[in-house]
mmCIF file of C-alpha atoms and ligand atoms in Angstrom:
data_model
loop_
_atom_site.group_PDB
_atom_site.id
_atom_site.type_symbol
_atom_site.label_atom_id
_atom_site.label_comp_id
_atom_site.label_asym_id
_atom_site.label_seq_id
_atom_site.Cartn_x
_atom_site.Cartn_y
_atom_site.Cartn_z
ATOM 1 C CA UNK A 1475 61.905 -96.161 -43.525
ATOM 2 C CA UNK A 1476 62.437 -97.758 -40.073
ATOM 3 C CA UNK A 1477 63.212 -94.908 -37.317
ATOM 4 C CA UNK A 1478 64.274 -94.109 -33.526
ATOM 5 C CA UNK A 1479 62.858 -91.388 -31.642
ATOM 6 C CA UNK A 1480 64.420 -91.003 -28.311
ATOM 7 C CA UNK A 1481 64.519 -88.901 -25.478
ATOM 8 C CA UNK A 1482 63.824 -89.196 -21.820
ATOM 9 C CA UNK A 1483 60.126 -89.367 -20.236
ATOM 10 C CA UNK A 1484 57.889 -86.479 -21.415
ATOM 11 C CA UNK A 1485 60.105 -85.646 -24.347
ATOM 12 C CA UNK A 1486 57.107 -86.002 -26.975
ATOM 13 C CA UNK A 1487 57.959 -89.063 -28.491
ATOM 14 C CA UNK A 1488 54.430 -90.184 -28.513
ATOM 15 C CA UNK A 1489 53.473 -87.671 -29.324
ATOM 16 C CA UNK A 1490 55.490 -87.545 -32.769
ATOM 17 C CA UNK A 1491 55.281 -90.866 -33.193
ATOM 18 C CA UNK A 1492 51.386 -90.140 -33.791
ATOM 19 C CA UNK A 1493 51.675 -87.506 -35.895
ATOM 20 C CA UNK A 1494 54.222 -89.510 -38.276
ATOM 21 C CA UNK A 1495 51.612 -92.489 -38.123
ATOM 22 C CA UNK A 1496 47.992 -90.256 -39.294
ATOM 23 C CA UNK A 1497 50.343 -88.015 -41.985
ATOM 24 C CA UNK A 1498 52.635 -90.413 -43.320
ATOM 25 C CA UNK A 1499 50.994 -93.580 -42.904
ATOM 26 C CA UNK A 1500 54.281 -94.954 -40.453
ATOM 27 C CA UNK A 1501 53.513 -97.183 -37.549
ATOM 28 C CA UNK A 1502 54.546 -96.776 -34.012
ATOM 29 C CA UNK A 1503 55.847 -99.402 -32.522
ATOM 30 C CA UNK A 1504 55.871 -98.185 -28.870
ATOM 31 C CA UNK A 1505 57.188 -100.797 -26.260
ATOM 32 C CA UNK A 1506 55.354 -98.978 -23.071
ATOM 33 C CA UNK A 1507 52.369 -99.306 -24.717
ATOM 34 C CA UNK A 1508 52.620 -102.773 -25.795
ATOM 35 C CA UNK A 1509 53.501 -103.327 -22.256
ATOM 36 C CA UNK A 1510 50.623 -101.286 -20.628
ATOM 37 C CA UNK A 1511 48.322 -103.701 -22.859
ATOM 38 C CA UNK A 1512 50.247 -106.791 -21.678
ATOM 39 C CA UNK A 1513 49.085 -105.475 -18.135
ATOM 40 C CA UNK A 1514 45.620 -104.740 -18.692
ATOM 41 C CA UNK A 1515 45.152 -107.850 -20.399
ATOM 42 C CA UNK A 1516 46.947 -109.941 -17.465
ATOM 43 C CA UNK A 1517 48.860 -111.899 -19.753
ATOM 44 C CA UNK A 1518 51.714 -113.681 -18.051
ATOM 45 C CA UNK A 1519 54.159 -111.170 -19.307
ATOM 46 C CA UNK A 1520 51.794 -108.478 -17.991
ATOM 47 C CA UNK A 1521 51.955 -109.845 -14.419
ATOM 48 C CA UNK A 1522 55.689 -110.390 -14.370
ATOM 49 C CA UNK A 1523 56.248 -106.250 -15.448
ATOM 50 C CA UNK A 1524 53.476 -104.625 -13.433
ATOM 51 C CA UNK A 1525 55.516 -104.074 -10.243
ATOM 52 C CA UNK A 1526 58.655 -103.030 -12.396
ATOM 53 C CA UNK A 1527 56.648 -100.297 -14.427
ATOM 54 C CA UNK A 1528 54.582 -98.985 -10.990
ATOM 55 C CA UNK A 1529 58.401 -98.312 -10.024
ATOM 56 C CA UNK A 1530 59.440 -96.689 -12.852
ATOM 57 C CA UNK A 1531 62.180 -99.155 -13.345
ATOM 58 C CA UNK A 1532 62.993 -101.050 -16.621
ATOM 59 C CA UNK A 1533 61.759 -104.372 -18.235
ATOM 60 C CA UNK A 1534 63.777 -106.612 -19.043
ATOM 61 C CA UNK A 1535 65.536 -106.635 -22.462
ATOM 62 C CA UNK A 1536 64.090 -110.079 -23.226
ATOM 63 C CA UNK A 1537 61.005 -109.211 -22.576
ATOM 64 C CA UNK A 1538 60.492 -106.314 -24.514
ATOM 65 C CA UNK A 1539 62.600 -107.157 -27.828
ATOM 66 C CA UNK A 1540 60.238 -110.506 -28.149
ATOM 67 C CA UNK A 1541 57.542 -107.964 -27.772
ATOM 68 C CA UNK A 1542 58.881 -105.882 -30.694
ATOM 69 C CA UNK A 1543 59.842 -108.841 -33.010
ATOM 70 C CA UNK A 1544 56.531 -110.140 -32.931
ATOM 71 C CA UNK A 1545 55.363 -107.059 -33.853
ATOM 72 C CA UNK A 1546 57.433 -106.691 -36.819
ATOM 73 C CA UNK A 1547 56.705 -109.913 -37.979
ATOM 74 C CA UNK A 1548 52.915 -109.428 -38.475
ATOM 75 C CA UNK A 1549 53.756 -105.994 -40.193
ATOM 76 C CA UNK A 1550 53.502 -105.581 -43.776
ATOM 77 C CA UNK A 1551 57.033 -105.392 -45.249
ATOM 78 C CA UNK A 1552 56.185 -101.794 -46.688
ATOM 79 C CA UNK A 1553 55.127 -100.255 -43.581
ATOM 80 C CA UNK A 1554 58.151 -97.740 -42.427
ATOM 81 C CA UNK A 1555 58.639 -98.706 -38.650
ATOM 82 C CA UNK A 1556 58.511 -95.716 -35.727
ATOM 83 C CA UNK A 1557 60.620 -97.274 -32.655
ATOM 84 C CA UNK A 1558 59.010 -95.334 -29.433
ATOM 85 C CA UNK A 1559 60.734 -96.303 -26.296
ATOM 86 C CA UNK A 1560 62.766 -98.737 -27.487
ATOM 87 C CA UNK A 1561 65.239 -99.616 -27.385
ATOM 88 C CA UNK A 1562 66.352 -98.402 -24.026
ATOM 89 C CA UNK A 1563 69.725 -100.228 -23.208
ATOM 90 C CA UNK A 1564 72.545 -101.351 -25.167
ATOM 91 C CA UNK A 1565 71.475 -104.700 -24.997
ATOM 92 C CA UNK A 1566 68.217 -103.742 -26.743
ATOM 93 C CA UNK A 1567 70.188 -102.129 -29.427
ATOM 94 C CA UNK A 1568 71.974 -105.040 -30.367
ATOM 95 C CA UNK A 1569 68.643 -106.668 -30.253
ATOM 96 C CA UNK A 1570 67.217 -104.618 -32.413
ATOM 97 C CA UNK A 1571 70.021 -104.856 -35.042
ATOM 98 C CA UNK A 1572 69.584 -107.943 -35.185
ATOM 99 C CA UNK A 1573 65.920 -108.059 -35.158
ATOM 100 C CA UNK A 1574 65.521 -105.781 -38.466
ATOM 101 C CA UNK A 1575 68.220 -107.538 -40.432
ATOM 102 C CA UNK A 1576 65.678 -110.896 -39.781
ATOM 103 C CA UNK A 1577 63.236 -108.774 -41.535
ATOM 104 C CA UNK A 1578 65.108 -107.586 -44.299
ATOM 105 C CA UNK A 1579 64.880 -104.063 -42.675
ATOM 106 C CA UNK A 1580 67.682 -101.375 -42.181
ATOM 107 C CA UNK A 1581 67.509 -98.476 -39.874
ATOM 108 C CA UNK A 1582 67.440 -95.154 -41.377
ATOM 109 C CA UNK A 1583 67.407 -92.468 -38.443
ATOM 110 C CA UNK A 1584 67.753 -91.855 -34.947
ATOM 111 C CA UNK A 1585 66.224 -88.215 -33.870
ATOM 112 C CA UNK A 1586 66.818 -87.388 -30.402
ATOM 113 C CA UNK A 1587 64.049 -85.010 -28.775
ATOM 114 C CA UNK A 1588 66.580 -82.691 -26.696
ATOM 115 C CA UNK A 1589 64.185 -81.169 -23.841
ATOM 116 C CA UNK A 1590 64.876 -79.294 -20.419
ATOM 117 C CA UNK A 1591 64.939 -82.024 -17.392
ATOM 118 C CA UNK A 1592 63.051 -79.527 -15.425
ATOM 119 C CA UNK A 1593 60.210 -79.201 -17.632
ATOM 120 C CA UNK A 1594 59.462 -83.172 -17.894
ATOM 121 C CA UNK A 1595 57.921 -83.477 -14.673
ATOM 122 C CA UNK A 1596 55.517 -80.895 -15.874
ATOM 123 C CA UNK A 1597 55.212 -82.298 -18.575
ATOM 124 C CA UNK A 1598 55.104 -86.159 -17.247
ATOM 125 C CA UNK A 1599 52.127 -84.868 -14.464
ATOM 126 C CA UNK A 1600 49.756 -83.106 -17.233
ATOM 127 C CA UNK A 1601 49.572 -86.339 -19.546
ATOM 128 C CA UNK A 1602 46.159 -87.850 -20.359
ATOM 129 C CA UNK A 1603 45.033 -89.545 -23.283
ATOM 130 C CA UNK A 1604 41.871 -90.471 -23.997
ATOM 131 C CA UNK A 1605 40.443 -93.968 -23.152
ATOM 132 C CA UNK A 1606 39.381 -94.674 -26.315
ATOM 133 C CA UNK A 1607 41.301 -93.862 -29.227
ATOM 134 C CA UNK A 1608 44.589 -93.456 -27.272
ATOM 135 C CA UNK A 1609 45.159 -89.743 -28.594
ATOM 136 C CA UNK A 1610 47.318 -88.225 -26.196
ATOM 137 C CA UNK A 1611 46.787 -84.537 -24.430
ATOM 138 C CA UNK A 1612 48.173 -82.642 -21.641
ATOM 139 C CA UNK A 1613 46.320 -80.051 -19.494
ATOM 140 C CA UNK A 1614 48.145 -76.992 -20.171
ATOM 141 C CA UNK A 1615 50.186 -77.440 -23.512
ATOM 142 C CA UNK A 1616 47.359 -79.607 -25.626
ATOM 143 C CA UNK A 1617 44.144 -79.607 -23.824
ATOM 144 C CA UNK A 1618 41.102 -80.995 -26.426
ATOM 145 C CA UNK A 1619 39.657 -78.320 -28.214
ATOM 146 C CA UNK A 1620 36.594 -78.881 -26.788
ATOM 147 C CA UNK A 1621 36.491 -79.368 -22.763
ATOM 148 C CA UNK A 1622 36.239 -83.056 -21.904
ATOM 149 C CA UNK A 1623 35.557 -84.380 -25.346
ATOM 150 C CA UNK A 1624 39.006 -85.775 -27.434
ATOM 151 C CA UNK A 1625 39.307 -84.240 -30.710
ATOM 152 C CA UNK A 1626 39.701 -87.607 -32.476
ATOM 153 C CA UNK A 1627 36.831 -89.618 -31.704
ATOM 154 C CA UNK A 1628 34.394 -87.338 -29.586
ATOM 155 C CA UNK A 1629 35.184 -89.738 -26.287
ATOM 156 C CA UNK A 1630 34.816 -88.227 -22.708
ATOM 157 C CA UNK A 1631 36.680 -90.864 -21.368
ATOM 158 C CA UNK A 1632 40.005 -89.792 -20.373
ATOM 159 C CA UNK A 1633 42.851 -91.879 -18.136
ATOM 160 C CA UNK A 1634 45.908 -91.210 -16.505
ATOM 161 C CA UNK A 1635 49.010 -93.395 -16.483
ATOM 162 C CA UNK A 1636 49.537 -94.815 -12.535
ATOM 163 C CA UNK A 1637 53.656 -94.053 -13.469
ATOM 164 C CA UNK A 1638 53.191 -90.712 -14.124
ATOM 165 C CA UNK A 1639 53.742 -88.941 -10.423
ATOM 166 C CA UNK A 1640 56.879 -87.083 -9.520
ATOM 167 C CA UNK A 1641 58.531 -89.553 -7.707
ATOM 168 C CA UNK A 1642 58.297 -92.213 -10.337
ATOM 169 C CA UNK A 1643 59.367 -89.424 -13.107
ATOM 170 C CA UNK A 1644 62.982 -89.398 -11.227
ATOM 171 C CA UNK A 1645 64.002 -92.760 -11.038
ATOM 172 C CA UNK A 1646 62.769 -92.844 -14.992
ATOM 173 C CA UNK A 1647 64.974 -89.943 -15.772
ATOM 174 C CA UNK A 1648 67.561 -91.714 -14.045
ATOM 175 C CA UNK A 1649 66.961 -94.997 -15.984
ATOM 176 C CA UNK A 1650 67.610 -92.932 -18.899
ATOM 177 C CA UNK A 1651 70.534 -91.203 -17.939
ATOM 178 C CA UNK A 1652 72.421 -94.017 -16.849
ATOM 179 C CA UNK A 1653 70.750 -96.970 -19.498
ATOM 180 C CA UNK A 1654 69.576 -95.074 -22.828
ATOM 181 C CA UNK A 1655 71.371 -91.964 -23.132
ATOM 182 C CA UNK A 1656 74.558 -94.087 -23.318
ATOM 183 C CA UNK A 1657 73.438 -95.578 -26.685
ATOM 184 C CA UNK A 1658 73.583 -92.828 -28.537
ATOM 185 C CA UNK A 1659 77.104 -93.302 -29.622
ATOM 186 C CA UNK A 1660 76.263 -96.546 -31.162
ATOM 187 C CA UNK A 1661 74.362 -94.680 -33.711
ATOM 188 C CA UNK A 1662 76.721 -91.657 -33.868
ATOM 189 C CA UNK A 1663 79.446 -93.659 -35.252
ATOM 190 C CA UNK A 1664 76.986 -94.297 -37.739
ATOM 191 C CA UNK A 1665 76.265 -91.336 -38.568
ATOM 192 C CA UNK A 1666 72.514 -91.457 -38.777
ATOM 193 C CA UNK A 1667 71.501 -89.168 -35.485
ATOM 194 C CA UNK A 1668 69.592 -85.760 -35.592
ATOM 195 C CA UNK A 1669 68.966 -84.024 -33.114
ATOM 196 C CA UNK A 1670 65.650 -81.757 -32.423
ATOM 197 C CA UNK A 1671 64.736 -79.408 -29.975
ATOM 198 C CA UNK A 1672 61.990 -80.567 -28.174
ATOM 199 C CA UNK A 1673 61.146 -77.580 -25.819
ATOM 200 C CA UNK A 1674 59.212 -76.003 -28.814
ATOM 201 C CA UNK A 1675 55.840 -76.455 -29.762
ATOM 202 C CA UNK A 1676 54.596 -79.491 -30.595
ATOM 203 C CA UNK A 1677 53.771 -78.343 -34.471
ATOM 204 C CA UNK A 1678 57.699 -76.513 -34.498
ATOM 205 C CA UNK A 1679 58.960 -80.172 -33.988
ATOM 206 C CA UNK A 1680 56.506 -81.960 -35.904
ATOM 207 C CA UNK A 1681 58.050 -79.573 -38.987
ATOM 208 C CA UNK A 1682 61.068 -80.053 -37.796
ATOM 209 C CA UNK A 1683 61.413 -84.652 -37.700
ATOM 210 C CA UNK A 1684 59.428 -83.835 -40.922
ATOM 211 C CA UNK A 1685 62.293 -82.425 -42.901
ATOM 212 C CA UNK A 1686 65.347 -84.357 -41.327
ATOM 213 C CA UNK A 1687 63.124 -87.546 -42.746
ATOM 214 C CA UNK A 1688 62.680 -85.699 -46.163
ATOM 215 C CA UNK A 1689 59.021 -84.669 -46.083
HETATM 216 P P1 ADP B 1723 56.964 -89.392 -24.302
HETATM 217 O O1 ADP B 1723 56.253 -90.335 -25.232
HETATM 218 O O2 ADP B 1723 58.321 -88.983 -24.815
HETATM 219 O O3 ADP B 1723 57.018 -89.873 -22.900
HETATM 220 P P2 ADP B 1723 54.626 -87.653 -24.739
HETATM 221 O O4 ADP B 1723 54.608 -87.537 -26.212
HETATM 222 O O5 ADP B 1723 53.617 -88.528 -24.097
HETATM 223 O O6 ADP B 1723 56.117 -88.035 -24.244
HETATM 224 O O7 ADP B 1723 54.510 -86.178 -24.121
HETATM 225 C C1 ADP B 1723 54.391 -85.967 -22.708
HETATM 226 C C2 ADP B 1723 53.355 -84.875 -22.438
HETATM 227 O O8 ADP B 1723 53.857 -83.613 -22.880
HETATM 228 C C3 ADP B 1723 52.016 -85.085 -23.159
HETATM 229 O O9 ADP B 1723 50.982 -84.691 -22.289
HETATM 230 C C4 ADP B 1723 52.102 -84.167 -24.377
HETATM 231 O O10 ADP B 1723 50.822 -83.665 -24.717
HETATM 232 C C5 ADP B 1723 53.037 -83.056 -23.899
HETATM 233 N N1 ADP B 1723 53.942 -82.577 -24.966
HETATM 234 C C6 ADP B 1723 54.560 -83.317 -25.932
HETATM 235 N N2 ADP B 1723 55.352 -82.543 -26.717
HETATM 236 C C7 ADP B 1723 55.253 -81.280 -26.213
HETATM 237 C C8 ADP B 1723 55.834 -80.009 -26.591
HETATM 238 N N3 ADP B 1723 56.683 -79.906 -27.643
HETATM 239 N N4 ADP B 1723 55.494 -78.934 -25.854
HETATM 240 C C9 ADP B 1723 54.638 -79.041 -24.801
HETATM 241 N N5 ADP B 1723 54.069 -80.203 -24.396
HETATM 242 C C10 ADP B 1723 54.362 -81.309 -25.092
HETATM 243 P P1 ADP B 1724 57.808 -92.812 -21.222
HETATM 244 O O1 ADP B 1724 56.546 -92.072 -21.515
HETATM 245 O O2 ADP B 1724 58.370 -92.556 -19.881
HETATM 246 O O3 ADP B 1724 58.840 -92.722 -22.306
HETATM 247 P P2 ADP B 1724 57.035 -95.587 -21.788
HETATM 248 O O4 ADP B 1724 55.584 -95.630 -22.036
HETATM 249 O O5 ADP B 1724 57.947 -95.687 -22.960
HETATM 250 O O6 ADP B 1724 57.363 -94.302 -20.947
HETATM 251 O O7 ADP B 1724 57.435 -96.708 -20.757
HETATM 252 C C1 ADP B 1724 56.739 -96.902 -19.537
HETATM 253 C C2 ADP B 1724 57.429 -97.981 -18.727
HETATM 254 O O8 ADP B 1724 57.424 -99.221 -19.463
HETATM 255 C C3 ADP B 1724 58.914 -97.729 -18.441
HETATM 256 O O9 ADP B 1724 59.114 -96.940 -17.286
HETATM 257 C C4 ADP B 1724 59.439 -99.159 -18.277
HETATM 258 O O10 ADP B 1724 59.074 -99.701 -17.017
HETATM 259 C C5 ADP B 1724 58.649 -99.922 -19.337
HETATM 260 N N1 ADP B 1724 59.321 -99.940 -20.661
HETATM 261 C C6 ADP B 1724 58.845 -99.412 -21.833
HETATM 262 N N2 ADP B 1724 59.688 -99.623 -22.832
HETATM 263 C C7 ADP B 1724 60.740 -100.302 -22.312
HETATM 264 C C8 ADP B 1724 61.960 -100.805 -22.854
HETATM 265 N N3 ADP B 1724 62.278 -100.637 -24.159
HETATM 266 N N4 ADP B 1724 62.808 -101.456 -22.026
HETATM 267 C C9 ADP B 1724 62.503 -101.637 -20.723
HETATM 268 N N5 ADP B 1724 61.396 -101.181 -20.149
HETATM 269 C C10 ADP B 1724 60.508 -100.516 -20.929
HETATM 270 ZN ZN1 ZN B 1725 39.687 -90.303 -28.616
#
């Protein structure tokens, strides 16, 4: 099963994405963090995107379909695919066609998380993950059960993204407004888009991807 989950900044895709990967054994193939890695590593590509992703702007559509080619290609053939953040343009989409039919793939579903504009920014400024194991929290809708220690691997390491602050958050809502939203239709004349709402809680639309995939 290879599928989509879109929605603008904040919308829980990771967050879904993760919870596909530990219960059905999916992968996430997530673009911004293949990209935050690039950075951290200070690979070429991560030198060329830094500025762009500080901004809140997007990478280019080269740049980030090589990213998720290569990472198709070292996957096993079996392995349903989770696309997180990508793709973002219609360009990318095209890409991406194109990319799965190299690998014999064929994409199944595209489940758009439908969420309040207003509540991102909340959302957006209360992310932290921890530092080690990636697991993501927020600090008022999924703190760690225990204060300071992640649930997953007992770290007490936590980070912050540098992109998520208010002023960033708008010009990536309006990246997706005027970029992603508008490739929706691509997929709608396929007839393989669901939509979720993704103002409830985090278990509701869990159950919810869960039984438009047939779990
Ligand atoms: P995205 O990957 O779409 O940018 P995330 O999955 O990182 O979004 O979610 C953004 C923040 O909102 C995280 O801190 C996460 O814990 C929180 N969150 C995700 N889904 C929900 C939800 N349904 N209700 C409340 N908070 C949520
Ligand atoms: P979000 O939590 O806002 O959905 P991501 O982690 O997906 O954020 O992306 C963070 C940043 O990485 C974006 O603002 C953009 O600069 C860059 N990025 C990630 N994925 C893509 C993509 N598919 N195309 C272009 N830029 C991307
Ligand atoms: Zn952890």
């Amino acid at each position: 099963m290879n599928i989509i989950l879109l929605g603008p900044p904040g919308a829980g895709k990771g967050t879904q994405a993760k919870r596909l990967v530990e219960r059905h054994g999916m992968r996430q193939l997530s673009t911004g963090d293949m990209l935050r890695a690039a950075v951290k590593a200070e690979t070429p590509t991560g030198l060329r995107v830094k500025a762009v992703m500080e901004a809140g702007e997007l990478v280019s559509d080269e740049i980030v379909s090589a990213l998720i080619s290569d990472e198709l290609e070292a996957m096993g053939k079996d392995i349903g695919a989770i696309f997180d953040g990508y793709p973002r343009t219609a360009e990318q989409a095209r890409s991406l066609d194109d990319i799965l039919s190299a690998h014999g793939r064929k994409l199944d579903s595209v489940i758009e998380l439908e969420v309040n504009e207003d509540a991102l920014v909340e959302r957006i400024t209360g992310r932290f993950t921890c530092a080690k194991c990636g697991q993501g929290y927020h600090d008022k809708f999924e703190r760690p059960k225990v204060e300071g220690v992640c649930d997953k691997c007992g770290s007490t390491e936590f980070k912050r993204r540098p992109d998520d602050n208010e002023e960033t958050v708008r010009t990536r809502m309006a990246e997706y407004r005027a970029k992603t939203a508008p490739i929706l239709p691509i997929y709608e004349a396929r007839g393989i888009v669901s939509r979720v709402d993704g103002m409830a809680d985090i278990d509701v639309v869990t159950a919810e991807i869960e039984k438009i995939l047939g779990y």
